[in-house]
PDB file of C-alpha atoms in Angstrom:
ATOM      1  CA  UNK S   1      72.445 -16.070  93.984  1.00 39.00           C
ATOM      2  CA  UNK S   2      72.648 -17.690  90.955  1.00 38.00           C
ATOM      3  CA  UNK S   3      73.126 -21.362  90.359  1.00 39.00           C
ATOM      4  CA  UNK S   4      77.441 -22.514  89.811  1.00 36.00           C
ATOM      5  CA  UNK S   5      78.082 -22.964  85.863  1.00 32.00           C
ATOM      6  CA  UNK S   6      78.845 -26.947  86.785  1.00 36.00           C
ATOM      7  CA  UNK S   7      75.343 -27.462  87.321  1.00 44.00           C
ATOM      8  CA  UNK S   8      75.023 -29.299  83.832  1.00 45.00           C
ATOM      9  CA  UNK S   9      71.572 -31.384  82.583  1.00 61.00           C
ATOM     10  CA  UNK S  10      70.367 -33.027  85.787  1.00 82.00           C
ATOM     11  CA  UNK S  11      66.579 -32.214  86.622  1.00 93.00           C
ATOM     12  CA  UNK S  12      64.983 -32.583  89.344  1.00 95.00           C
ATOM     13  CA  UNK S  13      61.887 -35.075  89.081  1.00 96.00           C
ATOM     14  CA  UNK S  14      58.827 -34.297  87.215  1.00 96.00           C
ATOM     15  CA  UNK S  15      61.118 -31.894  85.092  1.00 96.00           C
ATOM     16  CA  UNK S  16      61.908 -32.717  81.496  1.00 95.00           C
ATOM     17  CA  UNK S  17      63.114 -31.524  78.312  1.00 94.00           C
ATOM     18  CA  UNK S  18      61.518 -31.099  74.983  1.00 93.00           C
ATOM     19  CA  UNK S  19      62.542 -29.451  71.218  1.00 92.00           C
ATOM     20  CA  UNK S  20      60.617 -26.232  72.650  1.00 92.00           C
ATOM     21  CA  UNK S  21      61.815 -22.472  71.745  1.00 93.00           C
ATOM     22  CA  UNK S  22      61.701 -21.810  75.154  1.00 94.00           C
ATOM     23  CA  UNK S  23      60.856 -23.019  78.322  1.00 95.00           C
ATOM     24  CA  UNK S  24      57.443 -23.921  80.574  1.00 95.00           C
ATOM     25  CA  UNK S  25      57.241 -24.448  84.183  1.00 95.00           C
ATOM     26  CA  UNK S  26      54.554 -24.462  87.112  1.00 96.00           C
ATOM     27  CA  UNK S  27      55.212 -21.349  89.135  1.00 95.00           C
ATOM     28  CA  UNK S  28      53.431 -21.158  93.039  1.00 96.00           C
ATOM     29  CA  UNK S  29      53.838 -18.378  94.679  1.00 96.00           C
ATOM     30  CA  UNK S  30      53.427 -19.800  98.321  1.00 96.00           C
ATOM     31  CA  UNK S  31      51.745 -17.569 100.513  1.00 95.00           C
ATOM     32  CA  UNK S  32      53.106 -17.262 103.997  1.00 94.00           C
ATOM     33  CA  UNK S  33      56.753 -18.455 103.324  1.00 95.00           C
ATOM     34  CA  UNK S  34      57.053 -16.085 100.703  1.00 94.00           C
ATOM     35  CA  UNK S  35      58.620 -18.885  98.238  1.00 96.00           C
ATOM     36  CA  UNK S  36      58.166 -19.286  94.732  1.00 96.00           C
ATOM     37  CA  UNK S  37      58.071 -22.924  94.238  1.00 97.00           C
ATOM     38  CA  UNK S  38      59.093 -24.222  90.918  1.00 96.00           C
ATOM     39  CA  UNK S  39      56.887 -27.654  91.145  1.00 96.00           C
ATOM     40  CA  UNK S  40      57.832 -28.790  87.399  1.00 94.00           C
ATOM     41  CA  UNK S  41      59.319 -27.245  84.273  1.00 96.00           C
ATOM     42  CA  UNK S  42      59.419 -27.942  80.644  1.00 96.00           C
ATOM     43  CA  UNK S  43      63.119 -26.903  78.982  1.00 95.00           C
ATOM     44  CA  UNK S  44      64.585 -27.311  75.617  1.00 93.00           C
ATOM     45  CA  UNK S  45      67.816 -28.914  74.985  1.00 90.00           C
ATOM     46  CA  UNK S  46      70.760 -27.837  76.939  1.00 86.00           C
ATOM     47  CA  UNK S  47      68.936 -25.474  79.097  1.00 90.00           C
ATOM     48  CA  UNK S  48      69.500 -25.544  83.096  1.00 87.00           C
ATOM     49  CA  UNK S  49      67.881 -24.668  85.977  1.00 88.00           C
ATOM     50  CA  UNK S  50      70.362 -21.645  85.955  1.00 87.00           C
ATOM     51  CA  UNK S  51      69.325 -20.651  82.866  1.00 89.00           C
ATOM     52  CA  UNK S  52      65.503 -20.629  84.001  1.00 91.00           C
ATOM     53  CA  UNK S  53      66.487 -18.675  87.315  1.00 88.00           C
ATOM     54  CA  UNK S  54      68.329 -15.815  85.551  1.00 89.00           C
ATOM     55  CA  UNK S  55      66.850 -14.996  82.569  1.00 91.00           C
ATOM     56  CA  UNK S  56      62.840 -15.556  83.865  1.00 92.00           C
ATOM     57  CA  UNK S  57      63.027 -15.289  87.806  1.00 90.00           C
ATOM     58  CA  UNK S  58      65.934 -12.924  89.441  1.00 88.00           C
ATOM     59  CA  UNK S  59      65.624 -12.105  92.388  1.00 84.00           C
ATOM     60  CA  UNK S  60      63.419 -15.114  93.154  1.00 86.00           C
ATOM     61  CA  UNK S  61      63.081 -16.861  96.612  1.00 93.00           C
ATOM     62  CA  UNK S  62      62.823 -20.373  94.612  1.00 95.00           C
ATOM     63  CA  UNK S  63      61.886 -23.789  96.137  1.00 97.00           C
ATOM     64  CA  UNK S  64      62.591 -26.840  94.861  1.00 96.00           C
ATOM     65  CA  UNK S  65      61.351 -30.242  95.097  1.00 96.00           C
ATOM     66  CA  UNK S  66      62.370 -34.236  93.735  1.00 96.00           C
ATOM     67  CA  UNK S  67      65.708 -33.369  93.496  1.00 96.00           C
ATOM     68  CA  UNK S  68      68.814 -35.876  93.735  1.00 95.00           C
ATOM     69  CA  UNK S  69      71.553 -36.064  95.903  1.00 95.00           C
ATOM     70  CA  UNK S  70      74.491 -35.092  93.876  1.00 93.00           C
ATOM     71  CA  UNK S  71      71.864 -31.808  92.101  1.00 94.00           C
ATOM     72  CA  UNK S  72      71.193 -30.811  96.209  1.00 95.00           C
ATOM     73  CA  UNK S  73      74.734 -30.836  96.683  1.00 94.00           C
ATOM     74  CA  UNK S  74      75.292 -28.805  93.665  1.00 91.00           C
ATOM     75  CA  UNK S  75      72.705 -26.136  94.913  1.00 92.00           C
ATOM     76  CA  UNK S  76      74.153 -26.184  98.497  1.00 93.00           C
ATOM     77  CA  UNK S  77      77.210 -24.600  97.273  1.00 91.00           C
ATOM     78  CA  UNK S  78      75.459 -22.211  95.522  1.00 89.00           C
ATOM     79  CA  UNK S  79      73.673 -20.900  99.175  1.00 91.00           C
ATOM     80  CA  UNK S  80      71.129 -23.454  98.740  1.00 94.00           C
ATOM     81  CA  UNK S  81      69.595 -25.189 101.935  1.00 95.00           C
ATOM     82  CA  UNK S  82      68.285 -29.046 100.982  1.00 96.00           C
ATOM     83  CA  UNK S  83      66.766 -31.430 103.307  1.00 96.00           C
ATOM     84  CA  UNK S  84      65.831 -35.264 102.708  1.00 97.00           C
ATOM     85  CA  UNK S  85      62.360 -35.472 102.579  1.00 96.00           C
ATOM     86  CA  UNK S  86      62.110 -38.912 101.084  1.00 96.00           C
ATOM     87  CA  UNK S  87      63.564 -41.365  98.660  1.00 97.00           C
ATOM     88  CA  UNK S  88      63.708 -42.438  94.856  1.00 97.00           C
ATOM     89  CA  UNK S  89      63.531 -46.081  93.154  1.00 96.00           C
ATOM     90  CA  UNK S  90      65.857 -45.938  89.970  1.00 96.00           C
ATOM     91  CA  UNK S  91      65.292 -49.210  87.852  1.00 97.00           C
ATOM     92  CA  UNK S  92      68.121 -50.299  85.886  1.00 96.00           C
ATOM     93  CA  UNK S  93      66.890 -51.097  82.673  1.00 96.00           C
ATOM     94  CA  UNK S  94      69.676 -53.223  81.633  1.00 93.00           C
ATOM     95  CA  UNK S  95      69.294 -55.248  84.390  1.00 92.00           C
ATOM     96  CA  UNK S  96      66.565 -58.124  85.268  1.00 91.00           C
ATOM     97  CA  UNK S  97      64.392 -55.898  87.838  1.00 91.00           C
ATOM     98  CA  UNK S  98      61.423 -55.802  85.214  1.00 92.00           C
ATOM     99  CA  UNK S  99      61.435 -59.856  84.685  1.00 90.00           C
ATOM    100  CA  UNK S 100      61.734 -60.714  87.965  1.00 93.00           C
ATOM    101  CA  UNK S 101      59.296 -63.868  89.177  1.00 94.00           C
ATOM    102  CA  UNK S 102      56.876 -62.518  91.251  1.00 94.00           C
ATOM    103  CA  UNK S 103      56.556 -59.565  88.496  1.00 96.00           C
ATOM    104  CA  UNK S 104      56.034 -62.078  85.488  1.00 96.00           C
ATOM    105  CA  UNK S 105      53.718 -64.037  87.286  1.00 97.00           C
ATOM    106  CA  UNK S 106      51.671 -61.000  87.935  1.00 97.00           C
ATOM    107  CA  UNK S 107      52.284 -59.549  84.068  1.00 97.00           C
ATOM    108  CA  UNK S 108      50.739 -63.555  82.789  1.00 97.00           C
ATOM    109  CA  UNK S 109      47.735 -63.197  85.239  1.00 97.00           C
ATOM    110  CA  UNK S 110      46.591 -59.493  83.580  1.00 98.00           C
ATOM    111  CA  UNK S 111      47.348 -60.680  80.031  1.00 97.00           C
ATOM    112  CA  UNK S 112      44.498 -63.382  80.826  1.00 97.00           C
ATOM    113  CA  UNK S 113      42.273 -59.819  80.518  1.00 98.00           C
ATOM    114  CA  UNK S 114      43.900 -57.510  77.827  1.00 98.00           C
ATOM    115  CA  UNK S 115      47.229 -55.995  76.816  1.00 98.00           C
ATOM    116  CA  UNK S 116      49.166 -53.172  77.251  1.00 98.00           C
ATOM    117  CA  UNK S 117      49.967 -50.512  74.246  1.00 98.00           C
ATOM    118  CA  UNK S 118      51.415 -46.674  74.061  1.00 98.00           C
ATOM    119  CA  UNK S 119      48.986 -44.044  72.968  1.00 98.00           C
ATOM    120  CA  UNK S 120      50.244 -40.856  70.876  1.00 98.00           C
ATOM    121  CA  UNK S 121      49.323 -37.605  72.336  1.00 97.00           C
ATOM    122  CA  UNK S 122      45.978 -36.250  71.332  1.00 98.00           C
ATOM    123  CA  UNK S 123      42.954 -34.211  72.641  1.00 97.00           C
ATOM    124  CA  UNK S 124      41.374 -37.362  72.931  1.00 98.00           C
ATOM    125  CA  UNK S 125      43.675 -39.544  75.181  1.00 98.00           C
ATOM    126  CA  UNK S 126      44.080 -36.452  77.820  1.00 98.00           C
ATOM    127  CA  UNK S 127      40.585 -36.670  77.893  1.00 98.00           C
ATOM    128  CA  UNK S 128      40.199 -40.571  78.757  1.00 97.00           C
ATOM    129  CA  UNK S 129      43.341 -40.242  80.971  1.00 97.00           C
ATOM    130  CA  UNK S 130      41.369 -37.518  83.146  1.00 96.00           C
ATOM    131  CA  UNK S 131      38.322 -40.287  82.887  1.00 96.00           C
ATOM    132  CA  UNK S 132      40.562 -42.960  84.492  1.00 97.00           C
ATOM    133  CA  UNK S 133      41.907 -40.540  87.145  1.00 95.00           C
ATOM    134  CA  UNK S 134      38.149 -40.388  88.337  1.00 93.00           C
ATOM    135  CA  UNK S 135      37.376 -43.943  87.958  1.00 94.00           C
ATOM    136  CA  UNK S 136      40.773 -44.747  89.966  1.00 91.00           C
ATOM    137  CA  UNK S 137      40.631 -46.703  93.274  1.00 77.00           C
ATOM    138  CA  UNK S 138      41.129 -42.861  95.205  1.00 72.00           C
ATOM    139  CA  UNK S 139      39.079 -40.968  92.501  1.00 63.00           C
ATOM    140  CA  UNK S 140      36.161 -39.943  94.108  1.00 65.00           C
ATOM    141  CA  UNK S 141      39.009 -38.201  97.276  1.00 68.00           C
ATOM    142  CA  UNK S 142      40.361 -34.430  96.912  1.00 70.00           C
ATOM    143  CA  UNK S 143      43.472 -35.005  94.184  1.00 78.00           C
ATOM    144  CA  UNK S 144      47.464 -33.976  95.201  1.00 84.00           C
ATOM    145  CA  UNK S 145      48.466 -30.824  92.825  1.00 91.00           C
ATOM    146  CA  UNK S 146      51.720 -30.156  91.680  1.00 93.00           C
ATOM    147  CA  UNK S 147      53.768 -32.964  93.792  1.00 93.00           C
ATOM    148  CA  UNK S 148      53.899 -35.029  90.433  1.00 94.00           C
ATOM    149  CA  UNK S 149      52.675 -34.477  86.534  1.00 96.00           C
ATOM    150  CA  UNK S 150      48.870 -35.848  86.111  1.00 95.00           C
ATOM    151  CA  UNK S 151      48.413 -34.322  82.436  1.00 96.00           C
ATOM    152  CA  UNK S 152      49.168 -35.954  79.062  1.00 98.00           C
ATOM    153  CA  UNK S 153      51.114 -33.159  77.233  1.00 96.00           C
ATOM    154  CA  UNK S 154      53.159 -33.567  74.219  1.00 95.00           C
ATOM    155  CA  UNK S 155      56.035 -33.893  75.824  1.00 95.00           C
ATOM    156  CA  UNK S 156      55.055 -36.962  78.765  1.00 97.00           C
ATOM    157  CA  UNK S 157      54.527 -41.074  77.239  1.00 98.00           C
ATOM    158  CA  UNK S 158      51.520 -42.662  78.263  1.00 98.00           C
ATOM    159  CA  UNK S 159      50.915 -46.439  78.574  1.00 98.00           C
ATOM    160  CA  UNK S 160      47.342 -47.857  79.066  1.00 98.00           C
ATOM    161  CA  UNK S 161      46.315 -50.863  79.949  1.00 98.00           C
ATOM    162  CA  UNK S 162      43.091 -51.679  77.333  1.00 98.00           C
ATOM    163  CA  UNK S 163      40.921 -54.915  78.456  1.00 97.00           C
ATOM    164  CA  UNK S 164      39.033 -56.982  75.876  1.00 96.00           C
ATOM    165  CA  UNK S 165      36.061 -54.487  75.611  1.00 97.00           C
ATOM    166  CA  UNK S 166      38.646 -51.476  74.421  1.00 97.00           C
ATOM    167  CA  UNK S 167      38.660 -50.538  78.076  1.00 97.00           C
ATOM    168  CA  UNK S 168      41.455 -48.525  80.103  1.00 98.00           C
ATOM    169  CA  UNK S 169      42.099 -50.306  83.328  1.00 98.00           C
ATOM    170  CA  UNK S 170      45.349 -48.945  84.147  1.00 98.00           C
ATOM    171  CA  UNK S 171      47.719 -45.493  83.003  1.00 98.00           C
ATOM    172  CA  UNK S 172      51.243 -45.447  83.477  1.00 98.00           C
ATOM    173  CA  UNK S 173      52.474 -41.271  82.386  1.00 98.00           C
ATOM    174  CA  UNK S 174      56.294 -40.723  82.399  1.00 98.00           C
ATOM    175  CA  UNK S 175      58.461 -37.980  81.433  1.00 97.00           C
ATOM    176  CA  UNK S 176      61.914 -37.918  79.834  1.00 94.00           C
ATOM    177  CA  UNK S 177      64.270 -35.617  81.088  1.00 93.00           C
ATOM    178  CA  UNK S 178      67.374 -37.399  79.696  1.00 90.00           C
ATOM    179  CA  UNK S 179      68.180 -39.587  76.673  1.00 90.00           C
ATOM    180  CA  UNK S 180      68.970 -42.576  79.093  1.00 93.00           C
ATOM    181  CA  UNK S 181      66.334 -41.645  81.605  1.00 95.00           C
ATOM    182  CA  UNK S 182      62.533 -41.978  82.385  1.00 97.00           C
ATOM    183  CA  UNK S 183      60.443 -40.674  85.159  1.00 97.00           C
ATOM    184  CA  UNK S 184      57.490 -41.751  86.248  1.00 98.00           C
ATOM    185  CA  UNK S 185      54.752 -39.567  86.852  1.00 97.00           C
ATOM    186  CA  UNK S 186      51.300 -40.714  87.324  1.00 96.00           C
ATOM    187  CA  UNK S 187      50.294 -44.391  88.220  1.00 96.00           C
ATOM    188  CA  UNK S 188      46.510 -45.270  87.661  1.00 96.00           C
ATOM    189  CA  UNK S 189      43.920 -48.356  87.924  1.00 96.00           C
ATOM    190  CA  UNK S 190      40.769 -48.800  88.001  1.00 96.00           C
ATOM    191  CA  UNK S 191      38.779 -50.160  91.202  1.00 93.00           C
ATOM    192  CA  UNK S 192      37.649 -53.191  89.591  1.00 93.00           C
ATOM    193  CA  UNK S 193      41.202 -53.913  87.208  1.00 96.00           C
ATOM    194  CA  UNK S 194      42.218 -57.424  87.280  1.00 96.00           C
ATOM    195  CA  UNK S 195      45.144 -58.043  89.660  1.00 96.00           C
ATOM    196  CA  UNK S 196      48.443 -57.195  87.306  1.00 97.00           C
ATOM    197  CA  UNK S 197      48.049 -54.430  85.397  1.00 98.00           C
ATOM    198  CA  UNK S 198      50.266 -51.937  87.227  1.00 97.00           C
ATOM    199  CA  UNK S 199      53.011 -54.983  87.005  1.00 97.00           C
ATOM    200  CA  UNK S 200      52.337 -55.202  83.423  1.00 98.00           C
ATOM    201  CA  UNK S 201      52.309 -51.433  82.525  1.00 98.00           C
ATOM    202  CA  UNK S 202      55.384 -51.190  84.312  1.00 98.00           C
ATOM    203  CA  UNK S 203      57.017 -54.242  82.092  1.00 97.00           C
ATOM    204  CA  UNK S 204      55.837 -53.134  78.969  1.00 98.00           C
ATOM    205  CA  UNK S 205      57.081 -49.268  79.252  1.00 98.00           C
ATOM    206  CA  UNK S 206      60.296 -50.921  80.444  1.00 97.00           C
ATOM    207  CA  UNK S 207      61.009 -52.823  77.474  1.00 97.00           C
ATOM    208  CA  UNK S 208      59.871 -50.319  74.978  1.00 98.00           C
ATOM    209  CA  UNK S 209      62.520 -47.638  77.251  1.00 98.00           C
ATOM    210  CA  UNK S 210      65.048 -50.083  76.543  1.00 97.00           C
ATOM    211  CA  UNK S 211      64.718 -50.950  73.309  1.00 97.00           C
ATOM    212  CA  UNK S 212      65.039 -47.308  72.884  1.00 97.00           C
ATOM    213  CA  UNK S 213      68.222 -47.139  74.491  1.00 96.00           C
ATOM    214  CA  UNK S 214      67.128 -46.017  77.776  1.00 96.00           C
ATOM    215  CA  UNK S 215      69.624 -47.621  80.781  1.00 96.00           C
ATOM    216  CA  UNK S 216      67.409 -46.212  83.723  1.00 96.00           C
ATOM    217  CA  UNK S 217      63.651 -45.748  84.747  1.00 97.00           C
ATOM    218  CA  UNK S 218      62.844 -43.519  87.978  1.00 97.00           C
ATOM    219  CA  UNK S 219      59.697 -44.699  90.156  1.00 97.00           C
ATOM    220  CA  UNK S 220      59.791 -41.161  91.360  1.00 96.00           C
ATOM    221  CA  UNK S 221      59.651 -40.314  94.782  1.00 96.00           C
ATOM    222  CA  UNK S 222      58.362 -42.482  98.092  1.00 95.00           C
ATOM    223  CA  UNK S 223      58.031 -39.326 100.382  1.00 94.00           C
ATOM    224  CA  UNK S 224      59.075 -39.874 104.634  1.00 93.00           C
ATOM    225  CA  UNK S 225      60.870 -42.900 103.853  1.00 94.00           C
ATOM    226  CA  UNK S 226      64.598 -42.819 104.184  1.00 95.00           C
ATOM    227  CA  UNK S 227      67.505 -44.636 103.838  1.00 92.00           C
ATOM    228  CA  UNK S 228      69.079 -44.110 107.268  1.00 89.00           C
ATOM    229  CA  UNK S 229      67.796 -42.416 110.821  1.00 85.00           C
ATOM    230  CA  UNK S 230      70.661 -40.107 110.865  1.00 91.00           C
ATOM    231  CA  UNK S 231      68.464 -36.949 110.154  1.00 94.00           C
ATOM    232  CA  UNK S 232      68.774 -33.547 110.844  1.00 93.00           C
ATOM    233  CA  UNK S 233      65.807 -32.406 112.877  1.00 92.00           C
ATOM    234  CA  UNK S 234      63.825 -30.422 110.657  1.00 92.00           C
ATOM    235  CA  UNK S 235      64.162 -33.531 108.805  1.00 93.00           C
ATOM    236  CA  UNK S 236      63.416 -35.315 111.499  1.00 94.00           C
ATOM    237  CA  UNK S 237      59.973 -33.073 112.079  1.00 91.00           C
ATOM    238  CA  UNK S 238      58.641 -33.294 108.253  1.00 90.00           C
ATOM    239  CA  UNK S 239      58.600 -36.947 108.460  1.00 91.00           C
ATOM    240  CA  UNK S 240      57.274 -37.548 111.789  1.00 88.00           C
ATOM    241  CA  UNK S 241      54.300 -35.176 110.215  1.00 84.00           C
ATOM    242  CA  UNK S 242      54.415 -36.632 106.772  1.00 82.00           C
ATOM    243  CA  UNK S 243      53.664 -40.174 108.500  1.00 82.00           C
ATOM    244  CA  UNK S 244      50.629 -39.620 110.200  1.00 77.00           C
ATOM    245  CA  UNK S 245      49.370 -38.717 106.963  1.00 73.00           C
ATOM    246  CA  UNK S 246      49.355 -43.037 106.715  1.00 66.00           C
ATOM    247  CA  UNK S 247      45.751 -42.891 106.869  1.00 63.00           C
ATOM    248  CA  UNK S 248      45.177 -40.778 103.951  1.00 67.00           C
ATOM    249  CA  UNK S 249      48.067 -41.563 102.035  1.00 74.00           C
ATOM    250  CA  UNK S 250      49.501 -44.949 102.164  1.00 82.00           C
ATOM    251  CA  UNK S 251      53.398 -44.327 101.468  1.00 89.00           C
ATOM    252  CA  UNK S 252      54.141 -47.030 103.062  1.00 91.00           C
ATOM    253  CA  UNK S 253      51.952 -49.290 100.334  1.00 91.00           C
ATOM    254  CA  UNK S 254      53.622 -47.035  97.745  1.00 93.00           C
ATOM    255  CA  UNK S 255      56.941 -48.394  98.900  1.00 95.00           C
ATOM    256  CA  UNK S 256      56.043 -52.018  98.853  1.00 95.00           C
ATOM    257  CA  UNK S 257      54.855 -51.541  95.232  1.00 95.00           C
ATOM    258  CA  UNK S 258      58.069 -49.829  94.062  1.00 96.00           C
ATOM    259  CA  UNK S 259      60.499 -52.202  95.951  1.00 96.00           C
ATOM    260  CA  UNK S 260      58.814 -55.362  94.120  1.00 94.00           C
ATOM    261  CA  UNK S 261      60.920 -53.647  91.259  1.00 95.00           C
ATOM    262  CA  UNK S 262      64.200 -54.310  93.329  1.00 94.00           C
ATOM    263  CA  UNK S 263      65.460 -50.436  92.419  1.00 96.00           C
ATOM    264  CA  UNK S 264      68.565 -48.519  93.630  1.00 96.00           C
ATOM    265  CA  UNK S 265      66.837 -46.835  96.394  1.00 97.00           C
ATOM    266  CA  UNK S 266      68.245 -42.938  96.509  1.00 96.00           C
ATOM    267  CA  UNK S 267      67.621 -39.930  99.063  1.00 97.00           C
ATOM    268  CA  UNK S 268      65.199 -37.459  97.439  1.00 97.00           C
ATOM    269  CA  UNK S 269      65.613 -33.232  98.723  1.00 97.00           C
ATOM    270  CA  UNK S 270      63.910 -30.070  98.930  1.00 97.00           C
ATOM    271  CA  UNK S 271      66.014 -27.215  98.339  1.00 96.00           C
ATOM    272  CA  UNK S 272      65.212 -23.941  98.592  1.00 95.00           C
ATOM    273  CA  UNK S 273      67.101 -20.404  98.618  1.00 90.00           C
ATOM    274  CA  UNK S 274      68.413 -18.872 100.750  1.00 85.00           C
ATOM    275  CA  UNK S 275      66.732 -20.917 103.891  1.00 89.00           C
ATOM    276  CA  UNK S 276      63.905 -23.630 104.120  1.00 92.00           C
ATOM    277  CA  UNK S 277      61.591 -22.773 107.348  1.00 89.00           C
ATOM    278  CA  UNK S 278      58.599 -24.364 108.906  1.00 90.00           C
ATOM    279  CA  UNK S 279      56.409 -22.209 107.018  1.00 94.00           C
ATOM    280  CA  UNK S 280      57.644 -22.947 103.828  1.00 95.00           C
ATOM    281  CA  UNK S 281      56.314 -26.461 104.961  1.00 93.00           C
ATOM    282  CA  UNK S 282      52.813 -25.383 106.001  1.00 93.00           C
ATOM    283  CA  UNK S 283      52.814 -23.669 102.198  1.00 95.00           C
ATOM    284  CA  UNK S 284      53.613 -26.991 100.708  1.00 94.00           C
ATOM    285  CA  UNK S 285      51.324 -28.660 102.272  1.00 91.00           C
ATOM    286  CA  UNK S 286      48.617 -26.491 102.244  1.00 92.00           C
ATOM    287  CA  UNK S 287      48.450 -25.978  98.186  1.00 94.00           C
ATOM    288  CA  UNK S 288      49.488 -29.362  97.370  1.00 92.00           C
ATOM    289  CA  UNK S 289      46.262 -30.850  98.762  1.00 88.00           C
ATOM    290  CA  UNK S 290      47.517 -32.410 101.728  1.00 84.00           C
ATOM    291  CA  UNK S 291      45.709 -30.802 104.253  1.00 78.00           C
ATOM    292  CA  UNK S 292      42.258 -30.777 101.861  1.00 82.00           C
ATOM    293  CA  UNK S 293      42.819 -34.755 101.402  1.00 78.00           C
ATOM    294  CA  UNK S 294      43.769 -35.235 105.514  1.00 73.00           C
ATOM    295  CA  UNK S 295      40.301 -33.149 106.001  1.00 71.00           C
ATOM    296  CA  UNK S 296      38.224 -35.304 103.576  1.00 63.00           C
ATOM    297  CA  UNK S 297      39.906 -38.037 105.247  1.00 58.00           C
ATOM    298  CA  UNK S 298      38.664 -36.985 108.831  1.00 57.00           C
ATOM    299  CA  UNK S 299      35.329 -36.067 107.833  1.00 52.00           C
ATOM    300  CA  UNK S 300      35.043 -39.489 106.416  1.00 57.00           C
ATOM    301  CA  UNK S 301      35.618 -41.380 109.412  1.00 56.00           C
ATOM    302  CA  UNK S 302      33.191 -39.503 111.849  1.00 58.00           C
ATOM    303  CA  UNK S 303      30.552 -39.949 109.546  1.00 56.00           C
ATOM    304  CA  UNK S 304      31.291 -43.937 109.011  1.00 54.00           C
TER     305      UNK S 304
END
C-alpha cells in the first residue's frame, strides 16, 4: 500500500536530502523475514518516502528504521505496523543546551590540546575519517553496518577535532535532512584523545548549525531506552534482548553522554509493512553486526 499524500518532508534518521537528480538509498534484502529494509536514503528536494516506494520499489515488503513519532503514526494509517525500539535526543539550538557548565568546562580542558574545524568533502578526508574509525576506542571490534551513516559523502558535514601536531582526535559526521535540522551520524575519538573533545565537537558544530539558521540538532537514536514502561510486548521482548547486549554495546553510556546535552528526549520506531515479526528481528540483527560484535565479545572473555 502506498504511503497517504500527507506524508510531507519528515525523514526518518540517517536519511537526508541533497540537490541530486534522483535519489540513493541502502537497500537489504533481509533474508528470512523476507523484508527489504531501507537503512538510509539520499533524496532531492521535495521528494518523500512515497515517492521512493512507488516509483523504485512496488510491491516491496519495506522496513523502516529511526523514525519519529508523529512519521510512525503517519505510516500506521497507511497499514504500517511501528514499534518503539528506543529513543532520540533533539538539541534545541536556540536554546543554552550546548553552553551548559559542565559542557564548557569540558570544551576549555580540550582547547588546552587543539581546536576544532569543518573539513570540505574530498577523497582525502573519507580516507582519514576511515583512519580514525580504526584508531577509535572500539576500532580494533567487528563495526555496526547500516544502523547509522559512517561514510563522508558529499552530502554529510564532518567536524574533526585536529591536536597541535595536525592530528585527528575526534570526528563528529552529521547529515541534514531539513533546513532547520541536523542529524548526527557517526561519533569518533581516539583511545588516547584528551578528555573533551566529543564536548567540544559537539559545541563547535552547534554553533556553526546555528549561525546557519539551524533551530534543532538530533543526537540520533539511544536504542532499548524508553521514555515510559508501558510497552507492548514485542516491544517489551526487543529490549529485554537489546539490553543484554550491555556488555558489548554500552547504550546505557551512550545515554549518559547524550543527556549531558539536556535534549528533548523522543520515542524512536521501526515500522515495517504490512507486519513486523520476530524474524524480521533476527534479520536486523544478524546483518547489522550485532550478533558478529556479541560473538567477538564472547570469544573475548573466555580467552581473558
Amino acid at each position: 500500500m502506498p504511503l497517504t499524500p500527507t506524508l510531507a518532508d519528515e525523514l526518518p534518521l540517517s536519511w537526508t536530502r541533497a540537490c541530486l537528480p534522483s535519489p540513493r538509498w541502502q537497500a537489504i534484502r533481509l533474508p528470512f523475514s523476507g523484508f527489504t529494509w531501507l537503512a538510509y536514503a539520499t533524496l532531492p528536494p521535495d521528494y518523500t518516502l512515497d515517492h521512493l516506494q512507488r516509483e523504485y520499489l512496488p510491491g516491496s515488503r519495506l522496513l523502516v528504521r529511526g523514525c519519529s513519532a508523529s512519521l510512525a503514526g503517519q505510516l500506521a494509517m497507511a497499514g504500517w505496523e511501528c514499534i518503539r525500539v528506543g529513543i532520540d535526543g533533539l538539541v534545541d539550538l536556540r536554546g543554552h543546551s550546548l553552553q551548559r557548565r559542565s559542557v564548557r568546562k569540558m570544551v576549555r580542558a580540550a582547547s588546552r590540546y587543539g581546536y576544532v574545524v569543518e573539513m570540505p568533502w574530498s577523497p582525502s578526508a573519507m580516507a582519514h575519517l576511515r583512519w580514525l574509525a580504526h584508531e577509535a576506542r572500539y576500532g580494533q571490534r567487528p563495526q555496526l553496518r547500516y544502523l547509522f551513516r559512517t561514510i563522508f559523502e558529499p552530502e554529510t558535514r564532518l567536524f574533526v577535532f585536529v591536536d597541535a601536531d595536525g592530528i585527528w582526535q575526534g570526528a563528529l559526521l552529521l547529515t541534514q535532512p531539513s533546513a532547520t535540522t541536523a542529524v548526527t551520524e557517526l561519533m569518533l575519538r581516539r583511545k588516547q584523545a584528551p578528555a573533551g573533545v566529543m564536548e567540544a565537537l559537539f559545541a563547535t558544530a552547534g554553533q556553526t548549525l546555528q549561525a546557519e539558521g539551524f533551530h534543532f540538532l538530533s543526537l540520533n537514536e539511544v536504542p532499548f531506552h524508553h521514555l515510559d514502561h508501558r510497552l507492548r510486548p514485542l516491544e517489551r521482548l526487543v529490549t529485554l534482548v537489546g539490553r543484554q547486549m550491555g556488555a558489548v554495546y554500552d547504550t546505557n553510556g551512550l545515554y549518559h553522554f547524550k543527556a549531558k546535552f539536556a535534549p528533548v528526549w523522543r520515542p524512536v520506531y521501526i515500522c515495517a509493512q504490512p507486519r513486523l515479526s520476530l524474524l524480521a528481528f533476527v534479520d536486523l540483527f544478524t546483518v547489522s553486526g550485532c550478533l558478529e560484535l556479541a560473538a567477538s565479545s564472547l570469544y573475548r572473555q573466555r580467552a581473558a
